[in-house]
PDB file of C-alpha atoms in Angstrom:
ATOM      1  CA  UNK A 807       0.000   0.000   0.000  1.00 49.00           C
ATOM      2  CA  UNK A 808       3.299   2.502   1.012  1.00 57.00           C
ATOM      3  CA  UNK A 809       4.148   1.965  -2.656  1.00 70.00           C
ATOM      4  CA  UNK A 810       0.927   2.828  -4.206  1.00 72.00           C
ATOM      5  CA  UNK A 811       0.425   6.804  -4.976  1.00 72.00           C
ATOM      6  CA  UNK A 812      -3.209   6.707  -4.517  1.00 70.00           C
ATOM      7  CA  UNK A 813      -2.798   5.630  -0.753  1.00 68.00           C
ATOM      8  CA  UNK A 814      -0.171   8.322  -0.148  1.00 70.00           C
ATOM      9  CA  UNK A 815      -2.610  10.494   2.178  1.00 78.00           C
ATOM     10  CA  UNK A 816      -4.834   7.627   3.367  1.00 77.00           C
ATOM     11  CA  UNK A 817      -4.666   8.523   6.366  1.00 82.00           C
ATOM     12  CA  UNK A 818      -4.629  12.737   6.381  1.00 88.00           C
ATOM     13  CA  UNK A 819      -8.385  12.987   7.273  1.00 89.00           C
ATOM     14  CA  UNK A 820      -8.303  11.318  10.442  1.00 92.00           C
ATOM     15  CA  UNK A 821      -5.814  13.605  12.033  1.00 93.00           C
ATOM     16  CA  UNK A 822      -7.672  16.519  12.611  1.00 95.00           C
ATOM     17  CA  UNK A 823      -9.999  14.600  14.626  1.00 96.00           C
ATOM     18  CA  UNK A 824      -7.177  12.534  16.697  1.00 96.00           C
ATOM     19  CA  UNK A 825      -5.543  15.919  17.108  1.00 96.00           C
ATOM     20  CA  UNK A 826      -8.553  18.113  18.493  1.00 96.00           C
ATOM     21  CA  UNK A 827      -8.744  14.869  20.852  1.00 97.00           C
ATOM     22  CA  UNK A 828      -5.199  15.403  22.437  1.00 96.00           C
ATOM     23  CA  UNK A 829      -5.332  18.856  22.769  1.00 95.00           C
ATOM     24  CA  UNK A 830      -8.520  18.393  25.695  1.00 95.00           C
ATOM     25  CA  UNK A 831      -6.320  15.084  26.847  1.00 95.00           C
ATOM     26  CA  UNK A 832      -9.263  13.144  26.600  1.00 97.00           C
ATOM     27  CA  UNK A 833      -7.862   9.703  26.080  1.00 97.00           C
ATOM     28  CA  UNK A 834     -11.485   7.735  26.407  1.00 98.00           C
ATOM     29  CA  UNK A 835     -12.462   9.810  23.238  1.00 98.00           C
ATOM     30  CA  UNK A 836      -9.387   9.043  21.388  1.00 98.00           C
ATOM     31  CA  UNK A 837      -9.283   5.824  22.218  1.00 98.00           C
ATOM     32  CA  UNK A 838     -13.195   4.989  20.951  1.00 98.00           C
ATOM     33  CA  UNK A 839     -12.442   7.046  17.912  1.00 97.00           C
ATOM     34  CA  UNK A 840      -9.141   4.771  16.705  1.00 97.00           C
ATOM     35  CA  UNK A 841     -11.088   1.641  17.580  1.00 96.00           C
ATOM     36  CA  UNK A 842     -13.592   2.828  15.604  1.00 95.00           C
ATOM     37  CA  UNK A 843     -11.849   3.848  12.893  1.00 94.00           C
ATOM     38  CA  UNK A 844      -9.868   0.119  13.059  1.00 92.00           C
ATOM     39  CA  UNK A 845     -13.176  -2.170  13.479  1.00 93.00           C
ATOM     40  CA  UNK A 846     -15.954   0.252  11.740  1.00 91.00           C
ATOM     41  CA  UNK A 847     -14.486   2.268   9.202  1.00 88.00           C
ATOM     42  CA  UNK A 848     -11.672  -0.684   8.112  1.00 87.00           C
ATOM     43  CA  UNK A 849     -13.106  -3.728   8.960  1.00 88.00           C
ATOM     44  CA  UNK A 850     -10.728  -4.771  11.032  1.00 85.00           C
ATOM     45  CA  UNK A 851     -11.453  -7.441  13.922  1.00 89.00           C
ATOM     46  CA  UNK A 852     -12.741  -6.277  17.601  1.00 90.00           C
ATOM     47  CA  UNK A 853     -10.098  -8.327  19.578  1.00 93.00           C
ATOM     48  CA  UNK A 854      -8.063  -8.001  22.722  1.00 95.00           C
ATOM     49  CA  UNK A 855      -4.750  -7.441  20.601  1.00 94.00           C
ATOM     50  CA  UNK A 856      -5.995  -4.444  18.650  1.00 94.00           C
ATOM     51  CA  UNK A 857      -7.746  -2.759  22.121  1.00 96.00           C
ATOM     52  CA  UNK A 858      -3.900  -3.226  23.783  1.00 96.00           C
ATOM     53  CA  UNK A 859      -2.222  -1.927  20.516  1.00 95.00           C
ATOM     54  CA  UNK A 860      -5.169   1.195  20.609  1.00 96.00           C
ATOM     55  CA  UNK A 861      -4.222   1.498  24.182  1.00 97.00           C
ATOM     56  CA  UNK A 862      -0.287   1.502  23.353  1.00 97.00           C
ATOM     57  CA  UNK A 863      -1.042   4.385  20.633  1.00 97.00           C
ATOM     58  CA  UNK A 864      -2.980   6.625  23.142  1.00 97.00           C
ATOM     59  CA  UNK A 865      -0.804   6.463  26.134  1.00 97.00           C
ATOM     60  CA  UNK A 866       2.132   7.808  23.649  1.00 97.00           C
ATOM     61  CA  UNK A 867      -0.130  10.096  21.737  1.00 96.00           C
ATOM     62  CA  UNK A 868      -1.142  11.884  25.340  1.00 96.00           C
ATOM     63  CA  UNK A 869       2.098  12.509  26.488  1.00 95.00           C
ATOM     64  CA  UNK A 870       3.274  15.209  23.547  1.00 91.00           C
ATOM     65  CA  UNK A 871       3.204  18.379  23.767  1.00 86.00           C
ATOM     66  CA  UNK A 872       0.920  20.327  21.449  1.00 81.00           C
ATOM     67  CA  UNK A 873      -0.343  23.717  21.246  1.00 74.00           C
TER      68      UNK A 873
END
């Protein structure tokens, strides 16, 4: 997918949304939204792994520093 030009900016209209969520620090939001985004929007299976990976993605997405 990298390697395909058409999936270049797959992912460019989800971070407005993750981004409003880290400025308030609300990590229950964020967290709902990437699962959802993962499970609804992809397809992707609703599993233990992918709620701990979620989880993984938060915790380090909470702790910058934005403005």
């Amino acid at each position: 997918i990298s390697d395909d030009p058409k999936c270049k900016d797959e992912y460019v209209s989800y971070i407005p949304q993750v981004y409003k969520f880290i400025i308030k620090k609300d990590s229950e939001a964020l967290f709902q939204y990437l699962f959802n985004v993962e499970t609804k929007n992809m397809g992707l299976d609703e599993n233990e792994k992918t709620r701990e990976r979620i989880n993984r993605v938060v915790k380090a997405l909470m702790v910058l520093e934005v403005e």
